[in-house]
Amino acid sequence: MARPVIAIVGRPNVGKSTIFNRIIGDRLAIVEDKPGITRDRIYGTGEWNGRSFSVIDTGGIEIDGEDGLLRSVRMQAELAIEEADVIIFMVDAKAGVTNADEEVAQMLFRSQKPIVLGVNKVDNLGRMDDIYEFYSLGFGDPVPMSGAHGQGVGDLLDAAVNKLPVKEEQEYNDDIIKVALIGRPNVGKSSLVNAILGEERVIVSNIAGTTRDAIDTPFEKDGQKYVLIDTAGMRKRGKVYETTEKYSVMRAMQAIERADVVLVVINGEEGIIEQDKHIAGYAHENGKAAIFVVNKWDVVEKHDKTMQHFTNTIRDHFLFMTYAPVVFLSALTKHRLTKLFPVIDRVAEQHALRVPTNVLNDIISDAVAINPPPTDKGRRLRINYVTQVAVKPPTLLIFVNDPELMHFSYERYLENKIRAAFEFEGTPLRLFTRKKS
Ligand code: GDP
Ligand code: GDP
């Protein structure tokens, strides 16, 4: 299920990114190696009152020059109106109502989207005097808060989550493999979609329904049913996407959330850039099966080790996704296109794999016997047993004497042993350590 979207808008410096970080808490991307660049992170997930949602910080759109401020906030509002189910409109109690606030208010008002007005920097929540003037913006009761201290953020989320719609989504049977294609602009996503759907043995059913975020194409091939969740053409729609490429990532997010298998399309001609990593990281974080598809292989100059070299490069860049297989092809010439579907089928199966508890425990016992857990301040981790509690992705609970004693490196070791036995090709694994009660 794709999560509903909450967007935060407001002029610079009102505290959008402070609130954004509070909402997403510690669910930060593990793929970001550069600390401190909060503006790079504009998309996160949050949960409140049992609802989970995506949050967009639109503050990343900044335009310099004359009128830069007004143009930035206009564009932010435009993006939020386009993407969000609920908009949090942030203003600054210390600054009062400004022209830019009024400008945003008008745009939001016309959009008829549900709006929650948050008044930030009310450092003394007892002093309501500061917020009365914001009634003039016309969005009802403002929610006072202090992002700096975290006060009032709960009230803000209460109000926002209350306005989230109950989404009606196209639901598919479990035996249908849902495939999303993601990748930065021009890597060849549309071409690949066309190549796949144009294949002789592919039977495309009439397009069952388009969601707001992606276009679904159900089809059948060699007796297996699939749905292609396509985001490719989307960025061509609005000017926001042309000017701010990183926001096209949001479209990819919506597709990823609904997919089983994510094809991370890479331009073989250009190699890998930072943006590819961000995009792939979302598949990993969301627990989806993933395949690296190196496209435009027709124009790559090749020798007998080119594939191996490219694979090594991928492994170096995507350290957290060593499980994902790599397929080389050309969407243009359709060369090697037949290699793709067997891999999709395989990783989809592995993503949904359930392993027998007894075999799993035998493997863990062997692993512990070969390489016992190190001691920590004189205490040693003891593993009681392991059990798989979920699929898509496979999720394992490890019951131990004290979860604090499970170190990252040992968990990694166990994961490697589990993969050596069951492979779990193409799928992330989730391991959780619990105290045996
Ligand atoms: P953005 O540009 O809207 O994303 O704003 P930021 O989140 O970057 O915050 C702008 C400045 O306001 C930073 O210096 C924050 O530390 C500060 N700030 C954020 N929340 C509060 C608050 O509740 N009270 C006060 N006094 N300052 C805050
Ligand atoms: P998208 O933005 O990711 O959907 O990329 P497109 O499918 O629109 O492709 C971008 C450009 O790359 C177009 O000019 C395509 O013709 C070209 N292209 C796509 N796939 C291939 C390929 O396999 N080989 C070559 N040489 N060009 C390709």
Coordinates of C-alpha atoms and ligand atoms in Angstrom, one line a residue:
M1 CA 0.0 0.0 0.0
A2 CA 1.3 3.4 -0.8
R3 CA 1.2 5.7 2.2
P4 CA -0.8 8.9 2.2
V5 CA 1.3 12.0 1.9
I6 CA 1.7 15.0 4.2
A7 CA 3.6 17.9 2.9
I8 CA 5.1 20.8 5.0
V9 CA 5.1 24.2 3.3
G10 CA 6.1 27.6 4.5
R11 CA 8.6 30.3 3.8
P12 CA 12.3 29.8 4.7
N13 CA 13.3 29.7 8.3
V14 CA 9.9 29.1 9.9
G15 CA 11.2 25.7 11.1
K16 CA 10.0 23.3 8.4
S17 CA 13.0 21.0 8.5
T18 CA 13.1 21.1 12.3
I19 CA 9.5 19.8 12.4
F20 CA 10.2 17.4 9.5
N21 CA 13.0 15.8 11.4
R22 CA 10.9 15.6 14.5
I23 CA 8.2 13.8 12.6
I24 CA 10.4 11.2 10.9
G25 CA 12.4 10.7 14.1
D26 CA 15.2 8.3 13.7
R27 CA 13.9 6.7 10.6
L28 CA 16.7 8.3 8.6
A29 CA 18.1 6.8 5.5
I30 CA 20.9 4.4 6.1
V31 CA 22.2 5.2 2.7
E32 CA 23.1 8.8 3.3
D33 CA 26.8 8.8 4.0
K34 CA 27.1 12.6 4.2
P35 CA 26.0 13.7 7.6
G36 CA 24.6 17.2 8.2
I37 CA 22.9 17.8 4.9
T38 CA 19.4 17.8 6.1
R39 CA 18.2 19.5 3.0
D40 CA 19.0 16.4 1.0
R41 CA 16.5 14.5 2.9
I42 CA 13.1 15.8 1.8
Y43 CA 11.1 12.6 2.0
G44 CA 10.6 10.5 5.1
T45 CA 8.0 8.3 6.7
G46 CA 6.2 8.8 10.0
E47 CA 3.6 7.1 12.1
W48 CA 1.1 8.7 14.4
N49 CA -2.0 7.3 16.1
G50 CA -1.5 4.0 14.2
R51 CA -1.5 5.7 10.7
S52 CA 1.7 5.6 8.7
F53 CA 2.3 8.3 6.2
S54 CA 5.0 9.9 4.1
V55 CA 6.2 13.4 4.8
I56 CA 7.6 15.8 2.3
D57 CA 9.7 18.8 3.4
T58 CA 9.2 21.2 0.5
G59 CA 11.8 23.5 1.9
G60 CA 14.4 22.1 -0.5
I61 CA 13.1 24.2 -3.3
E62 CA 15.0 27.4 -3.2
I63 CA 15.3 29.9 -6.1
D64 CA 17.8 32.6 -6.0
G65 CA 17.6 36.1 -7.5
E66 CA 15.0 38.8 -7.5
D67 CA 11.8 37.6 -6.1
G68 CA 13.5 34.3 -5.2
L69 CA 11.7 33.9 -2.0
L70 CA 8.2 34.4 -3.4
R71 CA 9.0 32.2 -6.3
S72 CA 10.4 29.5 -4.0
V73 CA 7.4 29.4 -1.8
R74 CA 5.0 29.4 -4.7
M75 CA 6.7 26.4 -6.2
Q76 CA 6.7 24.7 -2.9
A77 CA 3.0 25.2 -2.5
E78 CA 2.4 24.0 -6.0
L79 CA 4.3 20.9 -5.3
A80 CA 2.5 20.2 -2.1
I81 CA -0.9 20.8 -3.7
E82 CA 0.0 18.3 -6.4
E83 CA 1.5 15.6 -4.2
A84 CA 0.0 15.8 -0.8
D85 CA -3.2 14.5 0.8
V86 CA -2.8 16.9 3.7
I87 CA -0.7 20.1 3.9
I88 CA 0.9 21.4 7.0
F89 CA 1.3 25.2 6.5
M90 CA 4.0 26.4 8.8
V91 CA 4.4 30.0 10.0
D92 CA 6.6 31.7 12.5
A93 CA 5.1 33.3 15.7
K94 CA 8.1 35.5 16.1
A95 CA 7.8 37.0 12.7
G96 CA 4.1 37.3 12.5
V97 CA 2.1 37.1 9.3
T98 CA 4.3 38.1 6.3
N99 CA 3.6 38.8 2.7
A100 CA 5.0 35.4 1.7
D101 CA 2.7 33.7 4.2
E102 CA -0.3 35.4 2.6
E103 CA 0.8 34.4 -0.8
V104 CA 1.1 30.8 0.2
A105 CA -2.2 31.0 2.1
Q106 CA -4.0 32.1 -1.1
M107 CA -2.6 29.3 -3.2
L108 CA -3.5 26.7 -0.5
F109 CA -6.9 28.1 -0.1
R110 CA -7.7 27.8 -3.7
S111 CA -6.5 24.2 -3.8
Q112 CA -9.2 23.1 -1.4
K113 CA -6.8 20.5 0.1
P114 CA -7.0 19.9 3.8
I115 CA -4.7 22.3 5.5
V116 CA -3.3 22.3 9.1
L117 CA -1.8 25.6 10.1
G118 CA 1.1 25.2 12.5
V119 CA 2.5 28.2 14.3
N120 CA 6.1 27.5 15.2
K121 CA 8.5 29.1 17.6
V122 CA 5.9 29.6 20.3
D123 CA 8.5 28.8 22.8
N124 CA 6.1 29.5 25.7
L125 CA 2.9 27.6 24.8
G126 CA 1.1 29.3 27.6
R127 CA 1.4 32.6 25.7
M128 CA -1.4 32.3 23.2
D129 CA -1.2 36.0 22.4
D130 CA 1.3 35.2 19.8
I131 CA -0.9 33.1 17.6
Y132 CA -4.2 35.1 17.4
E133 CA -3.1 37.1 14.3
F134 CA -2.7 33.8 12.3
Y135 CA -6.5 33.3 12.4
S136 CA -6.5 36.0 9.6
L137 CA -5.0 33.4 7.2
G138 CA -8.3 31.7 7.2
F139 CA -7.4 28.1 8.1
G140 CA -9.2 27.9 11.5
D141 CA -7.5 27.2 14.7
P142 CA -3.7 27.4 14.4
V143 CA -1.7 24.8 16.2
P144 CA 1.0 26.4 18.4
M145 CA 4.2 24.6 18.7
S146 CA 7.9 24.7 19.3
G147 CA 9.9 22.6 17.0
A148 CA 13.0 23.4 19.0
H149 CA 11.6 21.8 22.1
G150 CA 9.3 19.3 20.4
Q151 CA 6.2 20.7 22.1
G152 CA 3.0 20.8 20.2
V153 CA 4.2 18.5 17.4
G154 CA 1.8 15.8 18.7
D155 CA -1.1 18.2 18.4
L156 CA 0.0 19.1 14.9
L157 CA 0.1 15.4 14.0
D158 CA -3.3 14.8 15.6
A159 CA -4.8 17.4 13.4
A160 CA -3.0 16.3 10.2
V161 CA -3.6 12.6 10.6
N162 CA -7.3 13.3 11.3
K163 CA -7.6 14.8 7.9
L164 CA -5.9 12.0 6.0
P165 CA -8.2 10.3 3.6
V166 CA -8.9 6.6 3.7
K167 CA -7.3 5.7 0.4
E168 CA -8.9 3.4 -2.0
E169 CA -6.2 1.5 -3.8
Q170 CA -6.1 -1.0 -6.5
E171 CA -5.4 -4.2 -4.7
Y172 CA -3.9 -7.2 -6.4
N173 CA -3.8 -10.9 -5.5
D174 CA -0.8 -12.2 -3.8
D175 CA 0.2 -14.4 -6.8
I176 CA 0.6 -11.3 -9.0
I177 CA 4.2 -10.0 -9.1
K178 CA 4.2 -6.2 -8.8
V179 CA 7.2 -4.7 -10.5
A180 CA 8.2 -1.1 -10.3
L181 CA 10.9 0.6 -12.5
I182 CA 12.8 3.3 -10.9
G183 CA 15.9 5.3 -11.8
R184 CA 16.9 8.8 -12.6
P185 CA 15.6 10.6 -15.7
N186 CA 16.9 9.3 -19.1
V187 CA 18.2 5.9 -17.9
G188 CA 15.7 4.3 -20.2
K189 CA 12.7 3.4 -18.0
S190 CA 10.0 4.3 -20.5
S191 CA 11.9 2.4 -23.2
L192 CA 12.2 -0.6 -21.0
V193 CA 8.5 -0.5 -20.2
N194 CA 7.7 -0.4 -23.9
A195 CA 10.2 -3.1 -24.7
I196 CA 8.7 -5.4 -22.0
L197 CA 5.1 -4.7 -23.0
G198 CA 6.0 -5.0 -26.7
E199 CA 7.3 -8.5 -26.4
E200 CA 5.5 -11.2 -28.3
R201 CA 4.7 -13.4 -25.5
V202 CA 3.4 -10.7 -23.3
I203 CA -0.4 -10.4 -23.0
V204 CA -1.3 -6.9 -21.8
S205 CA -4.7 -6.8 -20.2
N206 CA -6.7 -3.6 -20.6
I207 CA -5.4 -1.0 -18.2
A208 CA -7.3 -1.7 -15.1
G209 CA -7.1 1.6 -13.4
T210 CA -4.7 4.4 -13.0
T211 CA -3.9 5.6 -9.6
R212 CA -3.0 9.2 -8.9
D213 CA 0.7 8.3 -8.5
A214 CA 1.4 5.7 -11.0
I215 CA 0.1 3.9 -14.0
D216 CA -0.5 0.2 -13.5
T217 CA -0.3 -2.2 -16.4
P218 CA -1.3 -5.7 -15.7
F219 CA 0.1 -8.4 -18.0
E220 CA 0.7 -12.0 -18.3
K221 CA 3.8 -13.8 -19.6
D222 CA 4.4 -17.5 -19.7
G223 CA 1.5 -18.1 -17.3
Q224 CA 2.7 -15.7 -14.7
K225 CA 0.8 -12.6 -13.9
Y226 CA 2.5 -9.3 -13.3
V227 CA 1.7 -5.6 -12.8
L228 CA 4.0 -3.0 -14.0
I229 CA 3.9 0.1 -11.8
D230 CA 5.2 2.8 -14.1
T231 CA 6.5 6.2 -12.9
A232 CA 8.5 7.0 -16.0
G233 CA 6.4 9.5 -17.9
M234 CA 5.4 11.4 -14.8
R235 CA 8.2 13.9 -14.5
K236 CA 7.2 15.3 -17.9
R237 CA 4.0 16.5 -16.4
G238 CA 4.8 19.6 -14.4
K239 CA 7.4 22.2 -14.3
V240 CA 8.2 21.5 -10.7
Y241 CA 9.7 18.2 -11.8
E242 CA 11.8 19.7 -14.5
T243 CA 13.3 22.3 -12.2
T244 CA 13.7 20.1 -9.1
E245 CA 14.8 16.8 -10.1
K246 CA 15.0 15.4 -6.7
Y247 CA 11.3 15.7 -6.2
S248 CA 10.8 13.2 -9.0
V249 CA 12.1 10.7 -6.4
M250 CA 8.8 11.1 -4.6
R251 CA 7.0 9.6 -7.5
A252 CA 9.4 6.7 -7.4
M253 CA 8.6 6.3 -3.7
Q254 CA 5.0 5.9 -4.3
A255 CA 5.7 3.1 -6.8
I256 CA 8.2 1.4 -4.6
E257 CA 5.8 1.2 -1.7
R258 CA 3.3 -0.7 -3.8
A259 CA 5.8 -3.0 -5.5
D260 CA 7.2 -6.5 -4.7
V261 CA 10.2 -6.2 -7.0
V262 CA 12.0 -3.0 -7.8
L263 CA 14.0 -2.7 -11.0
V264 CA 16.7 -0.1 -10.3
V265 CA 17.5 1.0 -13.8
I266 CA 21.1 2.3 -14.4
N267 CA 22.5 3.9 -17.4
G268 CA 25.3 1.6 -18.5
E269 CA 26.7 4.3 -20.7
E270 CA 27.1 6.8 -17.9
G271 CA 27.8 4.6 -14.9
I272 CA 26.6 5.3 -11.4
I273 CA 26.0 8.6 -9.7
E274 CA 24.9 9.7 -6.3
Q275 CA 21.3 10.0 -7.2
D276 CA 21.2 6.3 -8.2
K277 CA 22.2 5.5 -4.7
H278 CA 19.4 7.5 -3.1
I279 CA 16.9 5.9 -5.3
A280 CA 18.1 2.4 -4.7
G281 CA 18.2 3.0 -1.0
Y282 CA 14.5 3.6 -0.9
A283 CA 13.9 0.1 -2.2
H284 CA 16.1 -1.3 0.4
E285 CA 14.6 0.7 3.2
N286 CA 11.2 -0.4 2.2
G287 CA 12.1 -4.0 2.3
K288 CA 11.5 -4.6 -1.4
A289 CA 13.2 -7.1 -3.6
A290 CA 15.6 -5.4 -6.0
I291 CA 17.4 -6.0 -9.3
F292 CA 20.0 -3.7 -10.8
V293 CA 19.2 -3.4 -14.5
V294 CA 22.1 -1.9 -16.4
N295 CA 20.5 -0.5 -19.5
K296 CA 22.0 0.8 -22.8
W297 CA 24.3 -2.1 -22.8
D298 CA 24.3 -1.8 -26.6
V299 CA 26.5 1.3 -26.5
V300 CA 28.9 0.1 -23.9
E301 CA 32.3 -0.9 -25.3
K302 CA 32.8 -4.4 -24.1
H303 CA 35.5 -6.9 -23.5
D304 CA 35.3 -10.2 -21.8
K305 CA 35.4 -8.7 -18.2
T306 CA 33.2 -5.7 -18.7
M307 CA 30.2 -7.2 -16.9
Q308 CA 32.3 -8.4 -14.1
H309 CA 33.8 -4.9 -13.8
F310 CA 30.5 -3.2 -13.9
T311 CA 29.1 -5.6 -11.3
N312 CA 32.1 -4.8 -9.0
T313 CA 31.4 -1.1 -9.4
I314 CA 27.8 -1.7 -8.4
R315 CA 28.9 -3.7 -5.4
D316 CA 31.3 -0.9 -4.4
H317 CA 28.6 1.8 -4.7
F318 CA 25.7 -0.1 -3.1
L319 CA 27.3 -1.8 -0.2
F320 CA 24.0 -2.3 1.6
M321 CA 22.5 -4.2 -1.4
T322 CA 24.9 -6.9 -2.2
Y323 CA 22.0 -9.3 -2.4
A324 CA 20.6 -7.7 -5.5
P325 CA 21.4 -9.4 -8.8
V326 CA 22.6 -7.4 -11.8
V327 CA 21.1 -7.8 -15.3
F328 CA 22.6 -6.2 -18.4
L329 CA 20.4 -5.4 -21.3
S330 CA 19.4 -2.9 -24.0
A331 CA 15.8 -1.6 -24.0
L332 CA 16.5 -0.2 -27.4
T333 CA 17.7 -3.3 -29.2
K334 CA 16.0 -5.7 -26.8
H335 CA 19.3 -7.5 -26.6
R336 CA 19.4 -9.7 -23.5
L337 CA 15.8 -8.7 -22.5
T338 CA 15.0 -12.4 -22.1
K339 CA 17.4 -12.5 -19.2
L340 CA 15.2 -10.2 -17.1
F341 CA 12.1 -12.2 -16.3
P342 CA 13.7 -15.3 -15.0
V343 CA 15.5 -13.1 -12.5
I344 CA 12.3 -11.2 -11.6
D345 CA 10.5 -14.5 -10.9
R346 CA 13.4 -15.8 -8.8
V347 CA 13.7 -12.7 -6.6
A348 CA 10.0 -12.5 -6.2
E349 CA 10.0 -16.1 -4.9
Q350 CA 12.8 -15.4 -2.6
H351 CA 11.2 -12.2 -1.3
A352 CA 8.2 -14.4 -0.2
L353 CA 10.3 -17.3 1.0
R354 CA 9.4 -18.9 4.3
V355 CA 12.1 -21.2 5.7
P356 CA 11.4 -24.0 8.2
T357 CA 12.2 -23.1 11.8
N358 CA 14.2 -26.2 12.5
V359 CA 16.5 -25.8 9.6
L360 CA 17.0 -22.2 10.5
N361 CA 17.9 -23.1 14.0
D362 CA 20.3 -25.8 12.8
I363 CA 22.1 -23.2 10.7
I364 CA 22.3 -20.7 13.6
S365 CA 23.6 -23.4 16.0
D366 CA 26.3 -24.3 13.5
A367 CA 27.2 -20.7 13.0
V368 CA 27.5 -20.1 16.7
A369 CA 29.6 -23.3 17.1
I370 CA 32.1 -22.2 14.4
N371 CA 32.3 -18.6 15.6
P372 CA 30.9 -18.0 19.1
P373 CA 29.6 -14.5 19.9
P374 CA 32.3 -12.3 21.5
T375 CA 31.9 -11.4 25.1
D376 CA 31.1 -7.8 26.1
K377 CA 32.3 -6.7 29.6
G378 CA 32.5 -10.3 30.6
R379 CA 29.1 -11.3 29.4
R380 CA 28.4 -13.4 26.4
L381 CA 25.4 -13.3 24.0
R382 CA 23.4 -16.5 24.1
I383 CA 21.0 -17.2 21.3
N384 CA 18.0 -19.3 22.3
Y385 CA 16.2 -19.7 19.0
V386 CA 15.3 -18.0 15.8
T387 CA 12.0 -17.9 14.0
Q388 CA 10.8 -16.3 10.8
V389 CA 7.8 -14.1 11.5
A390 CA 7.1 -12.5 8.2
V391 CA 7.8 -12.5 4.4
K392 CA 8.1 -9.7 1.9
P393 CA 10.8 -9.2 3.1
P394 CA 11.7 -12.2 5.2
T395 CA 11.9 -11.1 8.8
L396 CA 13.5 -13.1 11.5
L397 CA 13.3 -12.8 15.3
I398 CA 16.3 -13.9 17.2
F399 CA 15.6 -14.6 20.9
V400 CA 18.6 -14.0 23.1
N401 CA 19.6 -13.5 26.7
D402 CA 20.2 -9.8 26.3
P403 CA 19.7 -7.9 23.0
E404 CA 22.3 -5.3 24.0
L405 CA 24.9 -8.0 23.5
M406 CA 24.0 -8.4 19.9
H407 CA 26.5 -6.4 18.0
F408 CA 26.2 -5.2 14.4
S409 CA 29.1 -7.3 13.2
Y410 CA 27.8 -10.5 14.7
E411 CA 24.4 -9.9 13.3
R412 CA 26.0 -9.4 9.9
Y413 CA 27.8 -12.7 10.4
L414 CA 24.6 -14.5 11.1
E415 CA 22.9 -12.9 8.1
N416 CA 25.7 -14.1 5.9
K417 CA 25.3 -17.6 7.3
I418 CA 21.6 -17.5 6.7
R419 CA 22.1 -16.3 3.2
A420 CA 24.7 -18.9 2.5
A421 CA 22.1 -21.5 3.4
F422 CA 18.9 -20.1 1.9
E423 CA 20.3 -17.5 -0.4
F424 CA 17.4 -15.1 -0.3
E425 CA 18.6 -13.7 -3.6
G426 CA 17.4 -10.2 -4.4
T427 CA 15.7 -9.6 -1.1
P428 CA 16.7 -7.6 2.0
L429 CA 16.5 -9.6 5.3
R430 CA 15.3 -8.1 8.5
L431 CA 16.7 -9.4 11.7
F432 CA 15.3 -8.4 15.0
T433 CA 16.8 -9.3 18.4
R434 CA 14.5 -9.9 21.3
K435 CA 15.0 -10.8 24.9
K436 CA 13.7 -14.3 25.5
S437 CA 11.0 -13.9 28.0
Ligands
GDP1 P1 13.1 25.9 7.5 O1 13.9 26.8 6.6 O2 11.6 26.4 7.4 O3 13.2 24.5 7.2 O4 13.5 26.2 9.0 P2 14.6 25.4 9.9 O5 13.9 24.1 10.4 O6 15.8 25.2 9.2 O7 14.7 26.4 11.1 C1 15.1 27.7 10.9 C2 15.7 28.2 12.2 O8 14.7 28.3 13.2 C3 16.7 27.3 12.8 O9 17.8 28.2 13.3 C4 16.0 26.6 13.9 O10 16.9 26.3 15.0 C5 15.0 27.7 14.4 N1 13.9 27.1 15.0 C6 13.2 26.0 14.6 N2 12.1 25.7 15.5 C7 12.2 26.7 16.5 C8 11.4 26.9 17.6 O11 10.5 26.2 18.0 N3 11.8 28.0 18.4 C9 12.8 28.8 18.0 N4 13.1 29.8 18.8 N5 13.6 28.6 17.0 C10 13.3 27.5 16.2
GDP2 P1 13.5 7.5 -18.9 O1 13.6 9.0 -18.7 O2 14.2 6.8 -17.8 O3 12.1 7.0 -19.1 O4 14.3 7.2 -20.2 P2 13.7 7.0 -21.8 O5 13.1 5.6 -21.9 O6 12.9 8.2 -22.1 O7 15.1 7.0 -22.5 C1 16.0 8.1 -22.6 C2 16.8 8.1 -23.8 O8 17.7 7.0 -23.8 C3 16.0 8.0 -25.1 O9 16.6 8.8 -26.1 C4 16.1 6.5 -25.5 O10 15.9 6.3 -26.8 C5 17.5 6.2 -25.0 N1 17.6 4.7 -24.6 C6 16.7 4.0 -23.8 N2 17.2 2.8 -23.7 C7 18.3 2.7 -24.5 C8 19.2 1.6 -24.8 O11 19.0 0.4 -24.3 N3 20.2 1.9 -25.6 C9 20.4 3.1 -26.1 N4 21.4 3.3 -26.9 N5 19.6 4.1 -25.9 C10 18.5 3.9 -25.1

